[in-house]
Coordinates of C-alpha atoms in Angstrom, one line a residue:
M89 CA -34.7 2.8 8.2
A90 CA -31.6 2.2 10.3
R91 CA -29.4 3.9 7.7
R92 CA -31.7 7.0 7.8
A93 CA -31.6 7.0 11.6
L94 CA -27.8 6.8 11.5
K95 CA -27.7 9.8 9.1
L96 CA -30.0 11.8 11.4
A97 CA -27.8 10.9 14.4
S98 CA -24.7 12.0 12.6
L99 CA -26.1 15.4 11.9
A100 CA -27.3 15.7 15.5
T101 CA -23.8 14.8 16.7
V102 CA -22.2 17.4 14.5
A103 CA -24.6 20.1 15.9
A104 CA -24.0 19.0 19.5
A105 CA -20.3 18.6 19.5
T106 CA -19.0 21.3 17.3
T107 CA -18.9 24.0 20.0
T108 CA -16.9 21.7 22.3
G109 CA -14.6 20.7 19.4
F110 CA -13.7 24.3 18.5
Y111 CA -12.7 25.0 22.1
L112 CA -10.5 21.9 22.3
Y113 CA -9.2 21.9 18.8
S114 CA -6.0 23.8 19.7
N115 CA -5.8 23.0 23.4
K116 CA -2.3 21.8 24.0
H117 CA -2.7 21.1 27.8
L118 CA -4.9 18.0 27.6
D119 CA -4.0 14.5 26.3
P120 CA -6.9 13.9 23.8
N121 CA -6.4 10.2 24.0
D122 CA -7.5 10.2 27.6
F123 CA -10.8 12.0 27.1
G124 CA -13.4 10.6 24.6
V125 CA -15.2 13.9 24.4
V126 CA -12.0 15.7 23.4
R127 CA -11.3 13.2 20.6
V128 CA -14.9 13.4 19.3
G129 CA -14.9 17.2 19.6
R130 CA -11.7 17.6 17.8
A131 CA -12.8 15.3 14.9
V132 CA -16.1 17.0 14.6
A133 CA -14.5 20.4 14.7
T134 CA -12.0 19.5 12.0
T135 CA -14.7 18.1 9.8
A136 CA -16.8 21.2 10.2
V137 CA -13.9 23.5 9.4
I138 CA -13.0 21.6 6.3
T139 CA -16.6 21.4 5.1
F140 CA -17.1 25.1 5.7
D141 CA -13.9 26.0 3.8
Y142 CA -14.9 24.0 0.7
L143 CA -18.4 25.5 0.8
T144 CA -17.3 29.1 1.1
S145 CA -14.0 29.3 -0.8
L146 CA -15.4 27.8 -4.0
R147 CA -19.0 29.2 -3.9
N148 CA -18.5 32.3 -6.1
V149 CA -15.6 31.1 -8.3
P150 CA -16.6 30.1 -11.9
R151 CA -15.9 26.4 -12.5
G152 CA -13.4 25.5 -15.2
T153 CA -11.3 28.7 -14.8
E154 CA -7.7 29.1 -13.6
E155 CA -9.0 31.0 -10.6
Y156 CA -11.2 28.1 -9.6
E157 CA -8.4 25.5 -10.0
H158 CA -6.1 27.7 -7.9
A159 CA -8.7 28.2 -5.2
K160 CA -9.5 24.5 -5.1
S161 CA -5.8 23.7 -4.7
Q162 CA -5.5 26.1 -1.8
V163 CA -8.5 24.5 -0.1
H164 CA -7.0 21.0 -0.7
W165 CA -3.7 22.1 1.0
R166 CA -5.5 23.7 4.0
S167 CA -7.8 20.7 4.4
A168 CA -5.0 18.2 4.1
E169 CA -3.0 20.0 6.8
R170 CA -6.0 20.1 9.1
L171 CA -6.6 16.4 8.5
R172 CA -2.9 15.6 9.2
D173 CA -3.0 17.6 12.4
L174 CA -6.2 15.7 13.5
C175 CA -4.6 12.3 12.8
C176 CA -1.5 13.3 14.8
A177 CA -3.6 14.6 17.7
N178 CA -6.0 11.7 17.9
R179 CA -3.4 9.1 17.0
G180 CA -4.1 5.3 16.7
T181 CA -6.8 4.5 14.2
F182 CA -6.8 8.1 12.8
I183 CA -3.1 7.8 11.9
K184 CA -3.7 4.4 10.3
V185 CA -6.5 5.8 8.1
G186 CA -4.4 8.8 7.3
Q187 CA -1.5 6.6 6.2
H188 CA -3.8 4.7 4.0
L189 CA -5.0 7.9 2.3
G190 CA -1.4 9.2 2.0
A191 CA -0.5 6.0 0.1
L192 CA -3.2 6.5 -2.6
D193 CA -1.1 8.3 -5.1
Y194 CA -2.9 8.9 -8.4
L195 CA -6.2 8.3 -6.7
L196 CA -6.3 11.5 -4.5
P197 CA -5.2 15.0 -5.2
E198 CA -1.5 15.5 -4.7
E199 CA -2.1 18.1 -2.0
Y200 CA -3.6 15.3 0.2
T201 CA -1.2 12.5 -0.5
S202 CA 2.0 14.6 -0.1
T203 CA 0.7 16.1 3.1
L204 CA -0.5 12.8 4.7
K205 CA 2.7 10.9 3.6
V206 CA 4.5 12.3 6.7
L207 CA 2.3 10.1 8.9
H208 CA 4.4 7.1 7.9
S209 CA 7.5 8.6 9.6
Q210 CA 5.9 10.9 12.3
A211 CA 3.7 8.5 14.3
P212 CA 3.7 9.4 18.0
Q213 CA 5.5 7.3 20.5
S214 CA 4.3 5.7 23.7
S215 CA 6.4 6.5 26.8
M216 CA 8.6 3.8 28.5
Q217 CA 6.1 3.7 31.4
E218 CA 3.3 2.8 28.9
I219 CA 5.5 0.2 27.2
E220 CA 6.4 -1.3 30.6
Q221 CA 2.7 -1.4 31.5
V222 CA 1.7 -3.4 28.4
I223 CA 4.6 -5.8 28.8
R224 CA 3.8 -6.4 32.5
E225 CA 0.1 -6.9 31.8
D226 CA 0.7 -9.4 29.0
L227 CA 3.7 -11.3 30.3
G228 CA 3.5 -10.9 34.1
K229 CA 7.0 -9.6 34.3
G230 CA 8.7 -6.2 34.0
I231 CA 11.4 -5.2 31.5
N232 CA 14.3 -5.7 34.0
E233 CA 13.1 -9.3 34.7
L234 CA 12.8 -10.2 31.0
F235 CA 15.8 -8.5 29.4
V236 CA 19.5 -8.0 29.9
S237 CA 19.1 -4.7 28.0
F238 CA 16.1 -2.8 26.4
E239 CA 16.7 0.3 24.3
D240 CA 14.5 3.1 25.4
A241 CA 14.4 4.8 21.9
P242 CA 12.2 2.7 19.6
L243 CA 13.6 1.4 16.3
G244 CA 10.4 2.7 14.7
A245 CA 7.0 3.9 15.9
A246 CA 3.8 3.3 13.9
S247 CA 0.1 4.0 14.3
L248 CA -0.7 1.0 16.3
A249 CA 2.6 0.0 17.9
Q250 CA 6.4 0.6 18.3
V251 CA 9.4 -1.7 18.1
H252 CA 12.4 -1.8 20.5
K253 CA 15.7 -3.6 20.3
A254 CA 16.4 -5.8 23.3
V255 CA 18.6 -8.6 24.6
L256 CA 16.9 -11.5 26.4
Q257 CA 18.3 -13.2 29.5
D258 CA 19.6 -16.1 27.4
G259 CA 21.6 -13.6 25.2
R260 CA 19.3 -13.6 22.1
T261 CA 18.9 -10.2 20.4
V262 CA 15.3 -9.5 19.6
A263 CA 13.0 -6.9 18.2
V264 CA 10.0 -6.4 20.5
K265 CA 6.8 -5.0 19.0
V266 CA 4.6 -3.4 21.7
Q267 CA 1.1 -2.2 21.0
H268 CA 0.2 1.3 22.2
P269 CA -1.8 0.9 25.4
K270 CA -5.0 2.7 24.4
V271 CA -5.4 1.6 20.8
Q272 CA -7.5 -1.5 21.5
A273 CA -10.1 0.4 23.5
Q274 CA -10.3 3.4 21.2
S275 CA -10.3 1.7 17.7
S276 CA -13.9 0.6 17.5
K277 CA -15.1 4.0 18.8
D278 CA -12.9 5.8 16.3
I279 CA -14.3 3.8 13.4
L280 CA -17.9 4.5 14.5
L281 CA -17.0 8.3 14.7
M282 CA -15.5 8.3 11.3
E283 CA -18.5 6.5 9.8
I284 CA -20.9 9.1 11.3
L285 CA -18.8 12.0 10.1
I286 CA -18.5 10.6 6.6
L287 CA -22.2 10.2 6.4
A288 CA -22.7 13.8 7.7
V289 CA -20.4 15.2 5.0
K290 CA -22.2 13.1 2.3
Q291 CA -25.4 15.0 3.2
I292 CA -23.7 18.2 2.1
F293 CA -21.5 16.8 -0.7
P294 CA -23.4 13.9 -2.4
D295 CA -20.3 13.0 -4.5
F296 CA -18.2 12.3 -1.3
E297 CA -18.0 8.5 -1.4
F298 CA -15.5 7.4 1.2
M299 CA -17.4 4.8 3.1
W300 CA -15.2 2.2 1.6
L301 CA -12.4 3.5 3.8
V302 CA -14.4 2.9 7.0
E303 CA -15.5 -0.5 5.8
E304 CA -11.8 -1.5 5.2
A305 CA -10.8 -0.2 8.6
K306 CA -13.6 -2.2 10.3
K307 CA -12.5 -5.4 8.6
N308 CA -8.7 -5.0 8.9
L309 CA -8.0 -3.3 12.3
P310 CA -9.0 -6.2 14.5
L311 CA -6.6 -8.4 12.5
E312 CA -3.8 -5.9 12.8
L313 CA -4.3 -5.5 16.5
D314 CA -3.8 -9.2 17.1
F315 CA 0.0 -9.7 17.0
L316 CA -0.4 -13.5 17.1
N317 CA -2.1 -13.3 13.8
E318 CA 0.8 -11.2 12.5
G319 CA 3.2 -13.9 13.6
R320 CA 1.2 -16.6 11.8
N321 CA 1.2 -14.4 8.6
A322 CA 5.0 -14.0 8.8
E323 CA 5.6 -17.8 9.0
K324 CA 3.1 -18.4 6.2
V325 CA 4.7 -16.0 3.8
A326 CA 8.2 -17.2 4.6
H327 CA 7.2 -20.8 3.8
M328 CA 5.2 -19.7 0.7
L329 CA 8.1 -17.7 -0.8
H330 CA 11.0 -19.9 0.5
R331 CA 12.3 -20.4 -3.1
F332 CA 13.4 -16.8 -3.1
S333 CA 16.8 -17.0 -1.3
F334 CA 17.1 -13.2 -1.3
L335 CA 14.0 -12.9 1.0
K336 CA 14.4 -12.7 4.8
V337 CA 11.5 -12.8 7.2
P338 CA 12.2 -12.5 11.0
K339 CA 11.5 -15.6 13.0
I340 CA 8.9 -15.4 15.7
H341 CA 9.7 -16.3 19.3
W342 CA 6.3 -17.8 20.2
E343 CA 7.1 -18.7 23.8
L344 CA 7.1 -15.0 24.7
S345 CA 4.6 -13.5 22.2
T346 CA 1.0 -12.4 23.1
R347 CA -1.8 -10.5 21.3
R348 CA -0.1 -7.2 22.2
V349 CA 3.6 -8.0 22.4
L350 CA 5.5 -9.8 19.6
F351 CA 9.0 -11.0 20.0
M352 CA 10.9 -11.4 16.7
E353 CA 14.4 -12.1 15.4
F354 CA 16.3 -8.8 15.2
M355 CA 17.2 -7.8 11.6
E356 CA 18.5 -4.5 10.4
G357 CA 19.2 -2.8 7.0
G358 CA 18.5 0.3 5.0
Q359 CA 15.1 1.3 3.8
V360 CA 14.1 0.1 0.4
N361 CA 13.7 3.6 -1.0
D362 CA 17.1 4.9 0.3
K363 CA 19.1 5.1 -2.9
A364 CA 22.0 6.8 -1.1
Y365 CA 22.3 3.9 1.4
M366 CA 22.4 1.4 -1.5
E367 CA 25.1 3.4 -3.4
R368 CA 27.2 3.5 -0.2
N369 CA 26.9 -0.3 0.3
C370 CA 27.3 -1.2 -3.4
I371 CA 23.8 -2.5 -3.7
D372 CA 22.3 -2.6 -7.3
V373 CA 19.0 -0.6 -7.2
N374 CA 17.8 -2.4 -10.4
E375 CA 18.3 -5.8 -8.7
I376 CA 16.3 -4.6 -5.6
S377 CA 13.5 -3.3 -7.8
R378 CA 13.4 -6.4 -9.9
N379 CA 13.4 -8.7 -6.8
L380 CA 10.7 -6.7 -5.0
G381 CA 8.6 -7.0 -8.2
K382 CA 9.2 -10.8 -8.2
L383 CA 8.0 -11.1 -4.6
Y384 CA 4.8 -9.1 -5.0
S385 CA 3.9 -10.7 -8.4
E386 CA 4.3 -14.1 -6.8
M387 CA 2.1 -13.1 -3.8
I388 CA -0.6 -11.4 -5.9
F389 CA -0.9 -13.6 -9.0
V390 CA 0.2 -17.0 -7.9
N391 CA -0.5 -17.4 -4.2
G392 CA -3.3 -14.8 -3.6
F393 CA -1.8 -13.9 -0.2
V394 CA -0.5 -10.4 -0.3
H395 CA 1.5 -8.3 2.2
C396 CA -0.4 -5.0 1.9
D397 CA 1.8 -2.5 3.8
P398 CA 5.1 -2.3 1.8
H399 CA 5.9 1.3 2.8
P400 CA 9.7 1.9 3.1
G401 CA 9.9 1.3 6.8
N402 CA 8.6 -2.2 6.4
V403 CA 10.9 -3.3 3.6
L404 CA 14.7 -3.2 4.3
V405 CA 17.7 -4.2 2.2
K406 CA 21.1 -5.4 3.4
K407 CA 24.2 -6.8 1.8
C408 CA 25.6 -9.9 3.5
S409 CA 29.2 -9.3 4.5
T410 CA 30.2 -13.0 4.1
T411 CA 28.4 -14.0 0.9
G412 CA 28.1 -10.6 -0.8
K413 CA 24.4 -11.4 -1.6
T414 CA 21.8 -8.7 -1.2
H415 CA 18.7 -9.5 0.9
I416 CA 15.3 -8.0 1.1
I417 CA 13.9 -8.0 4.7
L418 CA 10.1 -8.0 4.9
L419 CA 8.7 -6.6 8.2
D420 CA 5.2 -5.9 9.7
H421 CA 3.0 -8.8 8.6
G422 CA -0.2 -7.6 10.3
L423 CA -2.1 -6.7 7.2
Y424 CA -2.5 -9.3 4.4
Q425 CA -5.1 -9.5 1.7
V426 CA -6.4 -13.0 0.8
L427 CA -7.6 -13.1 -2.8
T428 CA -10.3 -15.4 -4.0
D429 CA -9.4 -17.6 -7.0
N430 CA -12.0 -16.0 -9.2
F431 CA -10.8 -12.5 -8.4
R432 CA -7.1 -13.5 -8.7
L433 CA -7.6 -15.0 -12.1
D434 CA -9.6 -12.1 -13.4
Y435 CA -6.9 -9.8 -12.1
C436 CA -4.2 -12.0 -13.9
R437 CA -6.1 -11.8 -17.2
L438 CA -6.6 -8.0 -16.8
W439 CA -2.9 -7.5 -16.3
Q440 CA -2.1 -9.7 -19.3
A441 CA -4.5 -7.6 -21.4
L442 CA -2.9 -4.4 -20.1
I443 CA 0.6 -5.5 -21.0
K444 CA -0.6 -6.6 -24.5
A445 CA -2.7 -3.4 -24.9
D446 CA -5.7 -5.6 -25.8
M447 CA -8.5 -3.1 -25.4
K448 CA -11.4 -5.6 -25.6
Q449 CA -9.9 -7.8 -22.9
I450 CA -9.1 -4.7 -20.8
Q451 CA -12.8 -3.7 -21.0
K452 CA -14.0 -7.3 -20.3
Y453 CA -11.9 -8.0 -17.2
S454 CA -12.2 -4.5 -15.8
Q455 CA -15.9 -4.8 -15.9
R456 CA -15.8 -8.2 -14.3
L457 CA -13.9 -6.6 -11.5
G458 CA -16.6 -4.0 -11.0
A459 CA -15.3 -1.0 -13.0
G460 CA -18.4 -0.8 -15.3
D461 CA -18.2 2.0 -17.8
L462 CA -15.3 3.5 -15.9
Y463 CA -12.9 0.8 -17.1
P464 CA -10.5 3.4 -18.8
L465 CA -10.2 5.2 -15.5
F466 CA -9.7 1.8 -13.8
A467 CA -6.9 0.9 -16.2
C468 CA -5.2 4.2 -15.6
M469 CA -5.4 3.8 -11.8
L470 CA -3.9 0.3 -11.9
T471 CA -1.0 1.2 -14.1
A472 CA -0.5 4.8 -13.1
R473 CA -0.3 5.6 -16.8
S474 CA -2.3 7.8 -19.1
W475 CA -5.0 6.3 -21.2
E476 CA -2.9 7.0 -24.3
S477 CA 0.0 5.0 -22.8
V478 CA -2.4 2.1 -22.0
N479 CA -3.6 2.1 -25.6
R480 CA 0.0 2.1 -26.9
G481 CA 1.3 -0.5 -24.4
I482 CA 2.5 0.3 -20.9
D483 CA 5.8 -1.6 -21.5
Q484 CA 6.6 0.3 -24.7
L485 CA 7.4 3.8 -23.4
P486 CA 8.9 4.9 -20.1
V487 CA 7.0 7.2 -17.7
T488 CA 7.8 10.8 -18.4
A489 CA 7.5 13.8 -16.0
K490 CA 4.9 15.3 -18.3
E491 CA 2.8 12.1 -18.0
D492 CA 3.2 12.1 -14.2
V493 CA 1.8 15.7 -14.1
E494 CA -1.1 14.7 -16.4
I495 CA -2.0 11.7 -14.2
R496 CA -2.0 13.8 -11.0
T497 CA -4.1 16.6 -12.7
N498 CA -6.6 14.0 -13.9
A499 CA -6.8 12.4 -10.4
A500 CA -7.9 15.8 -9.0
A501 CA -10.4 16.4 -11.9
Y502 CA -11.9 12.9 -11.7
L503 CA -12.2 12.6 -7.9
P504 CA -16.0 11.9 -7.9
Q505 CA -15.6 9.2 -10.5
I506 CA -12.6 7.7 -8.6
T507 CA -14.5 7.5 -5.4
K508 CA -17.5 6.0 -7.2
L509 CA -15.2 3.4 -8.7
L510 CA -13.6 2.6 -5.3
N511 CA -17.1 1.9 -3.9
N512 CA -18.0 -0.5 -6.8
V513 CA -14.9 -2.6 -7.0
P514 CA -14.5 -5.7 -4.8
R515 CA -13.1 -5.0 -1.3
Q516 CA -10.0 -7.1 -2.2
M517 CA -9.1 -4.5 -4.8
L518 CA -8.7 -1.6 -2.4
L519 CA -5.6 -2.9 -0.6
L520 CA -4.1 -4.0 -3.9
L521 CA -4.4 -0.4 -5.2
K522 CA -2.7 0.8 -2.0
T523 CA 0.0 -1.8 -2.5
N524 CA 0.5 -0.9 -6.1
D525 CA 1.0 2.8 -5.2
L526 CA 3.5 2.0 -2.4
L527 CA 5.6 -0.1 -4.8
R528 CA 5.5 2.6 -7.4
G529 CA 6.7 5.1 -4.8
V530 CA 9.7 2.8 -4.2
E531 CA 10.4 2.5 -7.9
S532 CA 10.2 6.3 -8.3
A533 CA 12.7 6.8 -5.4
L534 CA 15.1 4.3 -6.9
Q535 CA 14.5 5.8 -10.4
T536 CA 13.7 2.3 -11.8
R537 CA 10.1 2.9 -13.1
A538 CA 11.3 2.9 -16.7
S539 CA 12.5 -0.7 -16.4
A540 CA 10.5 -3.4 -18.2
S541 CA 11.5 -6.1 -15.8
S542 CA 8.5 -5.6 -13.5
F543 CA 6.1 -6.2 -16.4
L544 CA 8.0 -9.3 -17.5
N545 CA 7.9 -10.7 -14.0
M546 CA 4.2 -10.0 -13.7
T547 CA 3.6 -11.7 -17.1
R548 CA 5.5 -14.8 -16.0
C549 CA 3.4 -15.1 -12.8
C550 CA 0.2 -14.5 -14.7
I551 CA 1.0 -17.3 -17.1
R552 CA 1.9 -19.7 -14.3
A553 CA -1.2 -18.8 -12.3
V554 CA -3.6 -19.2 -15.3
S555 CA -1.9 -22.5 -16.3
A556 CA -2.2 -23.9 -12.8
Y557 CA -5.9 -23.0 -12.7
Q558 CA -6.5 -24.6 -16.1
K559 CA -4.7 -27.8 -15.1
S560 CA -6.7 -28.0 -11.8
R561 CA -10.0 -27.9 -13.9
T562 CA -9.3 -30.9 -16.1
N563 CA -8.7 -34.7 -15.4
S564 CA -7.3 -35.3 -18.9
S565 CA -3.6 -36.1 -18.9
Y566 CA -3.4 -35.0 -22.6
R567 CA -5.0 -31.7 -21.8
K568 CA -2.7 -31.1 -18.9
A569 CA 0.3 -31.9 -21.1
Q570 CA -1.0 -29.3 -23.7
I571 CA -1.4 -26.7 -21.0
S572 CA 2.2 -27.4 -19.6
L573 CA 3.7 -27.2 -23.1
S574 CA 1.9 -23.9 -23.8
E575 CA 3.1 -22.5 -20.5
A576 CA 6.7 -23.6 -21.2
L577 CA 6.7 -22.0 -24.6
N578 CA 5.2 -18.7 -23.3
L579 CA 7.8 -18.5 -20.5
W580 CA 10.6 -19.3 -23.0
Q581 CA 9.4 -16.4 -25.2
I582 CA 9.5 -14.0 -22.2
N583 CA 13.0 -15.3 -21.2
L584 CA 14.2 -14.7 -24.8
Y585 CA 12.7 -11.2 -24.9
E586 CA 14.3 -10.4 -21.6
L587 CA 17.7 -11.6 -22.8
F588 CA 17.3 -9.4 -25.9
L589 CA 16.6 -6.4 -23.7
R590 CA 19.6 -7.0 -21.5
L591 CA 21.9 -7.5 -24.6
K592 CA 20.4 -4.3 -26.1
G593 CA 21.3 -2.3 -23.0
S594 CA 24.8 -3.8 -22.6
Q595 CA 28.1 -2.8 -24.2
L596 CA 28.3 -6.2 -25.9
G597 CA 24.8 -5.7 -27.3
N598 CA 25.8 -2.3 -28.7
W599 CA 28.8 -3.9 -30.5
V600 CA 26.6 -6.7 -31.9
I601 CA 24.0 -4.2 -33.2
A602 CA 26.8 -2.0 -34.7
L603 CA 28.3 -5.1 -36.4
L604 CA 25.0 -6.2 -37.8
C605 CA 24.3 -2.7 -39.1
W606 CA 27.8 -2.6 -40.7
M607 CA 27.2 -6.0 -42.4
H608 CA 23.8 -4.8 -43.7
H609 CA 25.2 -1.7 -45.2
S610 CA 28.3 -3.5 -46.7
S611 CA 26.0 -6.0 -48.5

């Protein structure tokens, strides 16, 4: 009954607010973040315009024809641009949700993802007056009292906050993350507005299943808006992954940090997708891609504690001038996904099946993770490979440009099935899908997607995770020894295979292969 009432309320809201929204949609003289009616009106108007465009532009065009596909693509472009403009205008939560959508490569039509990707680098900035206001409210002191220097231009601006470089009175150089002043107050209202609008659109387009996005925002935004939680996450992941000497996580200055202002150790470097920066600084892109894969495989399969926002602005690389070692710097620890043991182990076994091209196991573990009869689509979404490649083995052939085009075309064609699938899988899966896509974007930029090293690292972590679980379930020393031996043998086989691949790709390997061929022909 309550759901029905909410749907009726949503339709009433659309009818009442559309007129106001159309008037304010392009008004450049008002700050929409200061007036709730303007934010609501703009959102309603944008939703109404997009809905009307889809209804009218495709109404009389025969489905399945080239004309229909062209018309649909044009509507996608127009709608994506309107959605991007809405996110930029309403800021805060809208940009956060837009960034999430922009990261869903292979899950949404390219027109949307390519248009919304700019939100990662074009988030609006708060003025210095607003930054000073937040710092004074939380710390009781102004910028001049706390700092020797404070750079006006932010190092980076995101949907919820921006970061400034500063020097404290005691001489420490710090990065100061300051929350945009109006985000806290607006976030819950924005999420409610999105929920109402999505329900309204679903009345017109029954296949439109995007409530999962609102549910994720409801759960995650309060955590992201608490910077003390972010600080705790940073310390936890630094301790958890301390064995990786190449990983650097900024230390937190707890004595100055609050829920809206976070003081961190200042670290700098090039973005992880900046291949030109790496070439200038003699950084091996394959090493970076391999180490990034190690980090995330460890987080996902072994620890079940996953940094879920690895877009390029949050992952930096830098070569140490004294040691010559290359470091990966992990920033922005506000959003982590905690995986349950059952989910993590099913996910491990699914990836093992995908790498082995074991169709029965792929079906079994996909269905256990909520994919149902859509398990082939689920496998393609996870791997960003075609179903043919999944059947042949995703580590057997590199990704081709033709396959990339095929995947994107299918993403647009199967959008109703994709949205249905996203509604059925566990909530934990949604952020993992986003994380997978962001990591693939980095691999594409560095041109390392053809490398088999990422699959080998994933396999190692899956083996270790399953073995640890099996040992935890038995009290028999003999059984534990059996599990440990099996684990060691499997890891040894992977190491041997990796050595073979490296030799095969090296000059020495080519000489050895040529010598063996010569000896074979001579005999």
